[in-house]
Short mmCIF file of N, CA, C and O in Angstrom, two decimals:
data_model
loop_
_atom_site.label_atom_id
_atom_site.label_comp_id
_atom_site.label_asym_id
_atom_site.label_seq_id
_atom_site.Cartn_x
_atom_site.Cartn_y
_atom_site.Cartn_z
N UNK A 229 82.14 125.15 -279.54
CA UNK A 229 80.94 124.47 -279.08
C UNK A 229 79.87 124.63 -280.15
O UNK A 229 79.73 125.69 -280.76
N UNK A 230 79.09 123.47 -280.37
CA UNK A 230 78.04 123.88 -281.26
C UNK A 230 77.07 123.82 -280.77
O UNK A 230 77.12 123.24 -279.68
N UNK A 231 75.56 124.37 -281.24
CA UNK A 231 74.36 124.67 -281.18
C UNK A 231 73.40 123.10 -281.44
O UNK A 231 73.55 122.13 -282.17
N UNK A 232 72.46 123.47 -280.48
CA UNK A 232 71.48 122.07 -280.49
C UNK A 232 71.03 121.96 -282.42
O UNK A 232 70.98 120.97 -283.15
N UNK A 233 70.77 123.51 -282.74
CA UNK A 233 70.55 123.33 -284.41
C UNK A 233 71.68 123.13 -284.98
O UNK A 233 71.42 123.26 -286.18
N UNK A 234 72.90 122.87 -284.88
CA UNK A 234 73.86 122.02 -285.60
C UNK A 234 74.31 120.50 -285.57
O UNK A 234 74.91 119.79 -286.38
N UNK A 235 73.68 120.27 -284.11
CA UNK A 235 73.84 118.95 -284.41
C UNK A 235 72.50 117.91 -284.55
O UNK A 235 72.41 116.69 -284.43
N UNK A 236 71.75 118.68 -284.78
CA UNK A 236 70.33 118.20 -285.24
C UNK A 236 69.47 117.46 -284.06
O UNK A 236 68.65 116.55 -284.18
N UNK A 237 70.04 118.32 -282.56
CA UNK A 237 69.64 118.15 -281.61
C UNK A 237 68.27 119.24 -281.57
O UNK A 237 68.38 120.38 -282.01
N UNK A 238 67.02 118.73 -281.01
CA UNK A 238 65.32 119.31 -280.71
C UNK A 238 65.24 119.36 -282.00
O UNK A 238 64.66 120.43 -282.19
N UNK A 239 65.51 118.75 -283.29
CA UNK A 239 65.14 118.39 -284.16
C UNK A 239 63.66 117.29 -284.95
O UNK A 239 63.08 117.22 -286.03
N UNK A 240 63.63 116.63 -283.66
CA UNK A 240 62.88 115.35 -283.80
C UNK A 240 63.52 114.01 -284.22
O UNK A 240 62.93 112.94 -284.05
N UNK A 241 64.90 114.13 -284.85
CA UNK A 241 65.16 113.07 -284.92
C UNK A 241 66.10 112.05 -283.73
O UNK A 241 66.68 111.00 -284.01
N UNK A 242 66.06 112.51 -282.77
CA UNK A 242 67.16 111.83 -281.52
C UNK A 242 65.97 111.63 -281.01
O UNK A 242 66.33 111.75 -279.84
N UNK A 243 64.95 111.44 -280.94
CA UNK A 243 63.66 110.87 -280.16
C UNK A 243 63.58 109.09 -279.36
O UNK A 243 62.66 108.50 -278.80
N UNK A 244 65.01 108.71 -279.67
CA UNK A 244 64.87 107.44 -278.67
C UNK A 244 65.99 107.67 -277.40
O UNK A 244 66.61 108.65 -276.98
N UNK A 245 65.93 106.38 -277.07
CA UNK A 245 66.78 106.79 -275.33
C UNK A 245 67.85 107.25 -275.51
O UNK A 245 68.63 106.93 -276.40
N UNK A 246 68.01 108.06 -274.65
CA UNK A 246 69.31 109.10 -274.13
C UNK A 246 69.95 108.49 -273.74
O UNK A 246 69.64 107.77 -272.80
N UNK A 247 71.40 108.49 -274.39
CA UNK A 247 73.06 107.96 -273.66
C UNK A 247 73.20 108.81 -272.46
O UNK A 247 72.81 109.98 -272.35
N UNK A 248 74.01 107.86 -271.28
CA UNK A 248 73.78 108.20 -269.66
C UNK A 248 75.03 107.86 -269.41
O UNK A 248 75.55 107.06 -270.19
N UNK A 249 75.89 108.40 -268.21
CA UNK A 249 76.71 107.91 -267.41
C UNK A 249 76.31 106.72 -266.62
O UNK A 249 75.14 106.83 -266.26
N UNK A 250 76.72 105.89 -266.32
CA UNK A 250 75.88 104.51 -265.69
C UNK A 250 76.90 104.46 -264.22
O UNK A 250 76.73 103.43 -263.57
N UNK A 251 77.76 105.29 -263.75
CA UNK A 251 78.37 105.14 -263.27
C UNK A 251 80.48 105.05 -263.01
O UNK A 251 81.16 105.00 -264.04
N UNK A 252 81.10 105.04 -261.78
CA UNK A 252 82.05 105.06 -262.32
C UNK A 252 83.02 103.51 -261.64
O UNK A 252 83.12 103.13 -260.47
N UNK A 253 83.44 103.08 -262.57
CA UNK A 253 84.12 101.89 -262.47
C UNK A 253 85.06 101.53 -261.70
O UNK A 253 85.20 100.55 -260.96
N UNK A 254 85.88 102.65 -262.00
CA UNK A 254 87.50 102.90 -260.90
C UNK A 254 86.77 102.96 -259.63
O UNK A 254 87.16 102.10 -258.84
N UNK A 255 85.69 103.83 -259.12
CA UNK A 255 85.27 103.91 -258.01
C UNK A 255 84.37 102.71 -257.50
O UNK A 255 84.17 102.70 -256.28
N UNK A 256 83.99 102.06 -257.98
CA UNK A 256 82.99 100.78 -257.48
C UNK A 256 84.25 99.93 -257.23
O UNK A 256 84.50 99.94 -256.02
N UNK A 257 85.02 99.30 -257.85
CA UNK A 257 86.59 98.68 -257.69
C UNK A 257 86.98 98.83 -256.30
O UNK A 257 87.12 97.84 -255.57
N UNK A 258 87.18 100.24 -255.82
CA UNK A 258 87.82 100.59 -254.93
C UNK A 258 87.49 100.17 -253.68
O UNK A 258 88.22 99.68 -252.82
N UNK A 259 85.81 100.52 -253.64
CA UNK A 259 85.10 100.58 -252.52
C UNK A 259 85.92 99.27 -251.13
O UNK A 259 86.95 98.61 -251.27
N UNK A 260 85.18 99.31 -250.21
CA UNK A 260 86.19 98.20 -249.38
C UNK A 260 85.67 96.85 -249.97
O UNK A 260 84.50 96.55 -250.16
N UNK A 261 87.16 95.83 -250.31
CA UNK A 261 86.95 94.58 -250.65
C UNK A 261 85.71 93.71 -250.52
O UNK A 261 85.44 93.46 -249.34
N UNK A 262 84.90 93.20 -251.42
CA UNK A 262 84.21 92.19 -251.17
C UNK A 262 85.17 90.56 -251.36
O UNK A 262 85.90 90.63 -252.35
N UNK A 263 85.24 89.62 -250.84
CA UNK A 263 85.61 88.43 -251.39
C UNK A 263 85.73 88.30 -252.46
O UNK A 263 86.80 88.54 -253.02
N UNK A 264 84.68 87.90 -253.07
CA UNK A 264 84.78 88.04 -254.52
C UNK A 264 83.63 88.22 -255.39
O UNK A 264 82.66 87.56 -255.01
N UNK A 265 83.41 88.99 -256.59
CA UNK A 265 81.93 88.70 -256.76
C UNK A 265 81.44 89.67 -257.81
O UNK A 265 82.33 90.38 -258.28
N UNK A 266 80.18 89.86 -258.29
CA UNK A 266 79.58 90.91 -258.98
C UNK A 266 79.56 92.16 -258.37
O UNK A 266 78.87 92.49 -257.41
N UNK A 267 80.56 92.99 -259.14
CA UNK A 267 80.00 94.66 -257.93
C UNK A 267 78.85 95.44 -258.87
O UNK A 267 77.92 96.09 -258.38
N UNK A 268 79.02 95.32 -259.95
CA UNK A 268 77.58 96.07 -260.82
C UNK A 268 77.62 95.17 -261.89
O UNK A 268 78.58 94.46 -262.19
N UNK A 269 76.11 95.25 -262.71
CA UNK A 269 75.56 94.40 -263.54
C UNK A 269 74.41 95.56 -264.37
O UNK A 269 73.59 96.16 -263.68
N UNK A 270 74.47 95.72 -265.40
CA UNK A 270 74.30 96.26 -266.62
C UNK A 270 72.63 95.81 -266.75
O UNK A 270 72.42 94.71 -267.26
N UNK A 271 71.67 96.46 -266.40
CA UNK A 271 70.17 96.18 -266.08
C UNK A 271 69.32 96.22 -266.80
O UNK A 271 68.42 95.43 -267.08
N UNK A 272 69.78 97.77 -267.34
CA UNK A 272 68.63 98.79 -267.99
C UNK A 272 67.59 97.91 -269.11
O UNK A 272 67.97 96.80 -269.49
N UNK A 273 66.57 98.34 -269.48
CA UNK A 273 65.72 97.02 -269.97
C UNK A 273 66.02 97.52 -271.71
O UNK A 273 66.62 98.59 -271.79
N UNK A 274 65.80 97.11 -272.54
CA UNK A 274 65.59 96.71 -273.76
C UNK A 274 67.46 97.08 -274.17
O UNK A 274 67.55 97.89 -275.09
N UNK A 275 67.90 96.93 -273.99
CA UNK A 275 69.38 96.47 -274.27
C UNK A 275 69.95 95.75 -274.93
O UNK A 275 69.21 94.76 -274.93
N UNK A 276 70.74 95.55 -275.49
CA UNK A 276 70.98 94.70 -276.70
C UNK A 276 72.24 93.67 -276.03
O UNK A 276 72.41 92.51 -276.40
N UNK A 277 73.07 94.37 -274.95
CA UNK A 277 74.13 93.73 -274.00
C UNK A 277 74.55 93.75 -272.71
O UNK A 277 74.33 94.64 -271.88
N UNK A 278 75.09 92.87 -272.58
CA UNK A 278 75.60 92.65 -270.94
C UNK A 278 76.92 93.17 -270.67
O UNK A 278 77.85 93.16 -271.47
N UNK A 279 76.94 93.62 -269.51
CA UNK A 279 78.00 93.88 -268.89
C UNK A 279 77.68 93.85 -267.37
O UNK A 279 76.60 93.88 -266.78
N UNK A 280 79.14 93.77 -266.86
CA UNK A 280 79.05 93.21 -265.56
C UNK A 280 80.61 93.29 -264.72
O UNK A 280 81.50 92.45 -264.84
N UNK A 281 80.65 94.39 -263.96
CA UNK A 281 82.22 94.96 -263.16
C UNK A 281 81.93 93.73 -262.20
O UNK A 281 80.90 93.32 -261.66
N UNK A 282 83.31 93.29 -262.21
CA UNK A 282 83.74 91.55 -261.20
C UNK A 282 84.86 91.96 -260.56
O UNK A 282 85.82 92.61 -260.97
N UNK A 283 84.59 91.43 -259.33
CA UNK A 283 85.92 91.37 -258.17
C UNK A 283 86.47 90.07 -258.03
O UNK A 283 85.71 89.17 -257.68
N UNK A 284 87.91 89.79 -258.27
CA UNK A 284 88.22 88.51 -257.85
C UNK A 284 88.85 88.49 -256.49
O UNK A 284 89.94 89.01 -256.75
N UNK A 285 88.85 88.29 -255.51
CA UNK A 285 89.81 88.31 -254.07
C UNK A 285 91.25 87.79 -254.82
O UNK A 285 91.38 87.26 -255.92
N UNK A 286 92.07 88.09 -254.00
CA UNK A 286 93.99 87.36 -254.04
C UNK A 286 93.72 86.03 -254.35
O UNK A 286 93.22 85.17 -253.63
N UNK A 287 94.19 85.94 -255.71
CA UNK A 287 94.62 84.49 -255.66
C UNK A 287 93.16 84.02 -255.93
O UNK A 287 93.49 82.87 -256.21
N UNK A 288 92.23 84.02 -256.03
CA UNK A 288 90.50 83.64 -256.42
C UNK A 288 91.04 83.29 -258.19
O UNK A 288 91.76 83.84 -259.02
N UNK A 289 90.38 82.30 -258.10
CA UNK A 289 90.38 81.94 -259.90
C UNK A 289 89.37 81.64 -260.59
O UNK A 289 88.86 80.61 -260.14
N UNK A 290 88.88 82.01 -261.41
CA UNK A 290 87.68 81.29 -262.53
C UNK A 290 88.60 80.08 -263.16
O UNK A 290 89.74 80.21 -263.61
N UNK A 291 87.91 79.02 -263.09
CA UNK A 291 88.43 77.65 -263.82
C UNK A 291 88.64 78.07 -265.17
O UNK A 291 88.37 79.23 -265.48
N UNK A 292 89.12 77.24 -266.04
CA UNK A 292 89.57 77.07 -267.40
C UNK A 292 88.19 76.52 -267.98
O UNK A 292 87.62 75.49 -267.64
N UNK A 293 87.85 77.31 -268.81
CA UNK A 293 86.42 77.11 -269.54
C UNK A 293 85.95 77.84 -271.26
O UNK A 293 86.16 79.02 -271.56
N UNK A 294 85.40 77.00 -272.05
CA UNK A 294 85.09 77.24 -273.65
C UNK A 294 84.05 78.15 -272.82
O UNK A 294 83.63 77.89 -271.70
N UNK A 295 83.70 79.26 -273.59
CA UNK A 295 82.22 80.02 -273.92
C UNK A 295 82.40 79.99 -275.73
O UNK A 295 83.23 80.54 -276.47
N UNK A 296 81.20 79.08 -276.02
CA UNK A 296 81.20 78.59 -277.36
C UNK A 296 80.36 79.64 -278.16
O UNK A 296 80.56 79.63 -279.38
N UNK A 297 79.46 80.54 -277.70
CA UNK A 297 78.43 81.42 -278.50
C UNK A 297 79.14 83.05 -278.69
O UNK A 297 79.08 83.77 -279.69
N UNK A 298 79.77 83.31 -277.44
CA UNK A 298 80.05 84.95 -277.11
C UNK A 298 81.21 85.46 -277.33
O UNK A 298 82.18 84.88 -276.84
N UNK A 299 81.35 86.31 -277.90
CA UNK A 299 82.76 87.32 -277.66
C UNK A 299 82.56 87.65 -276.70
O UNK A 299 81.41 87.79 -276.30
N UNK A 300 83.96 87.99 -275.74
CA UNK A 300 83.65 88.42 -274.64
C UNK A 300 84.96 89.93 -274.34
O UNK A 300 86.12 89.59 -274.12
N UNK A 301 84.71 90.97 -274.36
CA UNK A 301 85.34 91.79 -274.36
C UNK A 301 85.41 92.33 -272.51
O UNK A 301 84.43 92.54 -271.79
N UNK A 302 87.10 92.46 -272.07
CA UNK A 302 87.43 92.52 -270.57
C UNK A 302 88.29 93.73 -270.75
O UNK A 302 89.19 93.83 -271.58
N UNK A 303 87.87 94.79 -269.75
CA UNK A 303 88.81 95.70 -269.13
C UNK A 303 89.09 95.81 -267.71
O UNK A 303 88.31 96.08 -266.79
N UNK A 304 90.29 95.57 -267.70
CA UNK A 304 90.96 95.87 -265.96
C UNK A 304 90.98 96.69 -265.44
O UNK A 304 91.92 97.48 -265.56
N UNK A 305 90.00 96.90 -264.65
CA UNK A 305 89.76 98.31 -263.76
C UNK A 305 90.82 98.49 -262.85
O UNK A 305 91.27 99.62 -262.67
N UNK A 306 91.31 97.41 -262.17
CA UNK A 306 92.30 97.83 -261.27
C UNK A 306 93.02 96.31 -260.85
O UNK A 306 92.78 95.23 -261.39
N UNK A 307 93.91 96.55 -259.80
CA UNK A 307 94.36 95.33 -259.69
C UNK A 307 95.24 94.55 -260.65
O UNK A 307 95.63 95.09 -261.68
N UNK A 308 95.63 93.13 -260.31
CA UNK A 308 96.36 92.25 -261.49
C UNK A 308 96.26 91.11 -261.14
O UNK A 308 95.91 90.70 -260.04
N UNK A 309 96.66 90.33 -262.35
CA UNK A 309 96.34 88.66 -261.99
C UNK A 309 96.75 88.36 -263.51
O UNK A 309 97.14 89.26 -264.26
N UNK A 310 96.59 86.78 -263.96
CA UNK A 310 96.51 86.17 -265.12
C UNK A 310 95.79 86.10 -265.94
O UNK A 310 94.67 86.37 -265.50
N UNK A 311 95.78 85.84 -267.11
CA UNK A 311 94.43 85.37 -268.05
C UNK A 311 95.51 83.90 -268.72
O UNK A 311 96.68 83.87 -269.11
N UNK A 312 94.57 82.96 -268.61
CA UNK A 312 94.88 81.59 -269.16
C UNK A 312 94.74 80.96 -269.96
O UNK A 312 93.80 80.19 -269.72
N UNK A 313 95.31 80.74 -271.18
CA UNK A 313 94.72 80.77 -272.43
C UNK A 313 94.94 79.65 -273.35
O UNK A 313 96.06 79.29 -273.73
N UNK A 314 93.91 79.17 -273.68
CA UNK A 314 93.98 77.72 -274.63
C UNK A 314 93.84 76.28 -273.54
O UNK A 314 93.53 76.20 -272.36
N UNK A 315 94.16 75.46 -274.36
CA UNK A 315 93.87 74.14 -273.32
C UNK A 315 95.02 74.04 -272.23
O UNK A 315 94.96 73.61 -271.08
N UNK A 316 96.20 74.63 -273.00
CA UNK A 316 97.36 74.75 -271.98
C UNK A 316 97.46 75.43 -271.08
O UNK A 316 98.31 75.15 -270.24
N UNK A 317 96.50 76.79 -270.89
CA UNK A 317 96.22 77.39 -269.91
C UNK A 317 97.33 77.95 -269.74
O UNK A 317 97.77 77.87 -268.59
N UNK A 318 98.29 78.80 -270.91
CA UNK A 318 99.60 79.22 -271.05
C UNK A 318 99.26 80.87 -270.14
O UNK A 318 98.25 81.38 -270.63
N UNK A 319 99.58 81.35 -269.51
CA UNK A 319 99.63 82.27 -268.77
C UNK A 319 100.02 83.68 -269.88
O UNK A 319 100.87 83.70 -270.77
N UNK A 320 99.17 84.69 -269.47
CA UNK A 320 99.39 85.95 -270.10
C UNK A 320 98.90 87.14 -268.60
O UNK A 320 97.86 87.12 -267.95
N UNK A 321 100.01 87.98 -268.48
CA UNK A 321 99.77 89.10 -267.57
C UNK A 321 98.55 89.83 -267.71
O UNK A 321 98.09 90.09 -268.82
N UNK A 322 98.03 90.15 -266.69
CA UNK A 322 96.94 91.11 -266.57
C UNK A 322 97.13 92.32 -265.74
O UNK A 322 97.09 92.14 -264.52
N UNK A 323 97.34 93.51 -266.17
CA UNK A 323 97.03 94.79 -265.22
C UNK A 323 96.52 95.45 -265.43
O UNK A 323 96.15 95.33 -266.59
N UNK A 324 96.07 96.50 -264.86
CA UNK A 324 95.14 97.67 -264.88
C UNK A 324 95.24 98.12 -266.19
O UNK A 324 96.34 98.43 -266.64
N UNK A 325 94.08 98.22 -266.97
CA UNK A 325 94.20 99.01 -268.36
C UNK A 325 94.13 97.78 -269.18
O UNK A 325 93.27 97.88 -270.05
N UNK A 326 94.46 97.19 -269.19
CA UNK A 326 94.64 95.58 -270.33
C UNK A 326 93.42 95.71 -270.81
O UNK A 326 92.72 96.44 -270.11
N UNK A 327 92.91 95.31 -271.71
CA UNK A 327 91.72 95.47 -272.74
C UNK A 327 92.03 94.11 -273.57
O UNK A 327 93.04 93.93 -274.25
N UNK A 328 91.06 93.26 -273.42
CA UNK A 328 91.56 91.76 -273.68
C UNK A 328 90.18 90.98 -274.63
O UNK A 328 89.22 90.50 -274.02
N UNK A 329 90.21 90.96 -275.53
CA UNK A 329 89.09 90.01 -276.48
C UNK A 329 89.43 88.42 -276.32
O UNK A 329 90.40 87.78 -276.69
N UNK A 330 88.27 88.05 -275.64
CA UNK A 330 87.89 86.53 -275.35
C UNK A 330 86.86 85.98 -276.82
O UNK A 330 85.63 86.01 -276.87
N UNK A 331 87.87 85.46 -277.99
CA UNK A 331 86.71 85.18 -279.05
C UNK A 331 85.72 84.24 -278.41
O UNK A 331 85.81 83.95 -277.22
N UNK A 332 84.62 83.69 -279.33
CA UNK A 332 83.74 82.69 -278.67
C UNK A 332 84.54 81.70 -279.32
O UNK A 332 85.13 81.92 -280.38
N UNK A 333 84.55 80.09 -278.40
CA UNK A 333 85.23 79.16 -278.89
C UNK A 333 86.25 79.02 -278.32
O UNK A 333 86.69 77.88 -278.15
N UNK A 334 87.22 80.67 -277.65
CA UNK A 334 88.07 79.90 -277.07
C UNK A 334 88.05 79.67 -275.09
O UNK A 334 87.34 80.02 -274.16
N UNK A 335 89.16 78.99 -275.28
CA UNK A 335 89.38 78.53 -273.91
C UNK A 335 90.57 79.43 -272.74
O UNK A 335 91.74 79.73 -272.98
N UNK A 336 89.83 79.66 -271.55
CA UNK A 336 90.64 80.68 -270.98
C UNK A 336 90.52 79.95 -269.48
O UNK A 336 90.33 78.76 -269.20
N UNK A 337 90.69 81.02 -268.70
CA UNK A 337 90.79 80.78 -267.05
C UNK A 337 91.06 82.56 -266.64
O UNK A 337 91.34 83.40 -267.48
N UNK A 338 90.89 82.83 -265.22
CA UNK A 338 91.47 84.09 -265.35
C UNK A 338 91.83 83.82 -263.58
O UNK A 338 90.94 83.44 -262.82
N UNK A 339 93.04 84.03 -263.17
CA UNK A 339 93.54 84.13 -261.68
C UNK A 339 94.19 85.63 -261.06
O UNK A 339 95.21 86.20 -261.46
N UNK A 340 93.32 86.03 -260.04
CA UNK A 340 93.71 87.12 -259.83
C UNK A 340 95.37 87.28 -258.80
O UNK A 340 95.50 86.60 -257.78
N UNK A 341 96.15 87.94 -259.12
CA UNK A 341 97.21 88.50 -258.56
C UNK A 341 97.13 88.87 -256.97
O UNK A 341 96.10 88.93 -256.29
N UNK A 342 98.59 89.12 -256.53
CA UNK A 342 98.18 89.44 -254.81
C UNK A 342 97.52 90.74 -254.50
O UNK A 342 97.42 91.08 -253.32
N UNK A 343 96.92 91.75 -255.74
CA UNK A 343 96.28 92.86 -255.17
C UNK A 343 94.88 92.97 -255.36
O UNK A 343 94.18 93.97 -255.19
N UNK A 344 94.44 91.46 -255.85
CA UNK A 344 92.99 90.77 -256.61
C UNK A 344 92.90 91.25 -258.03
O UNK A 344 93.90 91.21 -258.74
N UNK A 345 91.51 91.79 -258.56
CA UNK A 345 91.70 91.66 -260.11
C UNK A 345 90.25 92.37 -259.89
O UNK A 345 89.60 92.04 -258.90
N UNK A 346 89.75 93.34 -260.79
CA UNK A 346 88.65 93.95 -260.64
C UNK A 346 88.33 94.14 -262.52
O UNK A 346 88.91 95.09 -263.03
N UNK A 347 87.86 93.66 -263.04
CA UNK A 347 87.28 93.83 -264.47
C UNK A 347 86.03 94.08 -265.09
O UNK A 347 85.09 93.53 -264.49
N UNK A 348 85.70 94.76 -266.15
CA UNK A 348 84.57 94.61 -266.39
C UNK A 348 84.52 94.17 -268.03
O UNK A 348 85.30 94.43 -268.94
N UNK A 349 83.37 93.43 -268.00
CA UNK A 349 83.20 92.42 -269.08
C UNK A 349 81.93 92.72 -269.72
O UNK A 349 81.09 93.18 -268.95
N UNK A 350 81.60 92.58 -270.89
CA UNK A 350 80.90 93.31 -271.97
C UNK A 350 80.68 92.66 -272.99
O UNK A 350 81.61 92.74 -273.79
N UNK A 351 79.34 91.66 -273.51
CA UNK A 351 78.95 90.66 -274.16
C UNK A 351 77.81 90.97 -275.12
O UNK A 351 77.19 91.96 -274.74
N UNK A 352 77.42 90.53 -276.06
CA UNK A 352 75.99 90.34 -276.66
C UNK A 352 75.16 89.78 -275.51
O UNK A 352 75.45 88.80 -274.82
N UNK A 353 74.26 90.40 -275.42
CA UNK A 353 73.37 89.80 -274.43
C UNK A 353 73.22 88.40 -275.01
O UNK A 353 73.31 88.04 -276.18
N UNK A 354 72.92 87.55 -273.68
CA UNK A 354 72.53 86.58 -274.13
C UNK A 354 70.79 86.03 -274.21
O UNK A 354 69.99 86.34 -273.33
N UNK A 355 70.52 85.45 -275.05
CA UNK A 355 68.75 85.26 -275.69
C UNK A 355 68.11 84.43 -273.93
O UNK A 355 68.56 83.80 -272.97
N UNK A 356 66.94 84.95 -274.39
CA UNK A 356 66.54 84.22 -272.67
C UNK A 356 65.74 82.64 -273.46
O UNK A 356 65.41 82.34 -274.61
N UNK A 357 65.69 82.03 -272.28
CA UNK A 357 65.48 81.13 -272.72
C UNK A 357 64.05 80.76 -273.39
O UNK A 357 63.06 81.47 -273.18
N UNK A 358 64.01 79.69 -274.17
CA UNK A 358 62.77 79.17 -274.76
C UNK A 358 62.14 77.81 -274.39
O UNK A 358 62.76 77.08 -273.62
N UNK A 359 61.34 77.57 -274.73
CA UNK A 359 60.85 76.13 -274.46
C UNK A 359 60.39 75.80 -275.96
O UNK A 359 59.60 76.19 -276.82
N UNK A 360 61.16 75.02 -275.78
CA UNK A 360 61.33 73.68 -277.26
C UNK A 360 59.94 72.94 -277.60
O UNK A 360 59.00 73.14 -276.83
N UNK A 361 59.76 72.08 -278.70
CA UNK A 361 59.10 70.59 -278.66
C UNK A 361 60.28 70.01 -278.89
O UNK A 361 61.39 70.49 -279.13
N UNK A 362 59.75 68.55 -278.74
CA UNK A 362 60.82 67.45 -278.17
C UNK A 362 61.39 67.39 -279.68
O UNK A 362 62.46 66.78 -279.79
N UNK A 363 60.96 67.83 -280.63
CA UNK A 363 61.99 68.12 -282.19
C UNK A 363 63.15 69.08 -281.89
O UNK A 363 64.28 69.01 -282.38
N UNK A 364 62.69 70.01 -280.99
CA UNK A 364 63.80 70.86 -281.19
C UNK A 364 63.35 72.42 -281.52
O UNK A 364 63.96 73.44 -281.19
N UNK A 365 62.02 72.32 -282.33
CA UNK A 365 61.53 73.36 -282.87
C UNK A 365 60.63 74.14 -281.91
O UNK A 365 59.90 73.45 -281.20
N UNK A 366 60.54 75.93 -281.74
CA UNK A 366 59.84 76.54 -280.71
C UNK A 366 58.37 76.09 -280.44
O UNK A 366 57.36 76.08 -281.16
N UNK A 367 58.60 75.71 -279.12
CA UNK A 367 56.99 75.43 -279.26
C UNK A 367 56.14 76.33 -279.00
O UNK A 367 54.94 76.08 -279.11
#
């Protein structure tokens, strides 16, 4: 074990926010079934990204859809189902543990299995919105 003076901890230089447990994943998953839906969402303010633990019910599907800006990085908390991939919507297994990179650009779907599908997903935040002039440029 080392000493707060070895790792240059009460030093002065770790003076911004403290890394936290935010919670535990396997256990929010578990809790009794919702239909389907957001079970936690990633809040904390000046953040640089999103994340967001999702329940799919049996058989519940997200349509086949481009996200053209984001990587989108997915881990399977529990459960199983499909991930659908390209325009063909060629089927790839999903189970617990799968760790799956959604580049931006491509095209997926995701259908949960008969025990549903519980994931959590992990993005660049996305920019809030702006208001334009009718050029295009910030107004």
């Amino acid at each position: 074990m080392t000493s707060s003076s070895e790792t240059g901890a009460g030093s002065g230089r770790g003076t911004g926010p403290e890394p936290r447990v935010l919670g535990d994943a396997r256990a929010l998953a578990a809790d009794p079934p919702l239909p389907s839906g957001v079970l936690w969402k990633l809040a904390e303010g000046g953040r640089q990204l999103d994340a967001n633990l999702v329940r799919l019910a049996p058989g519940a599907r997200i349509e086949t859809h481009t996200e053209p800006n984001l990587d989108v990085l997915v881990l399977v908390v529990s459960g199983n189902g499909v991930l659908g991939k390209g325009a063909r919507d060629e089927g790839e297994p999903l189970t617990e543990g799968a760790l799956v990179w959604l580049p931006h650009g491509s095209t997926r779907s995701v259908t949960a299995g008969a025990a549903g599908l519980a994931y959590l997903t992990v993005h660049r935040r996305r920019p809030g919105m702006q208001i334009r002039s009718h050029g295009g440029a910030p107004a």
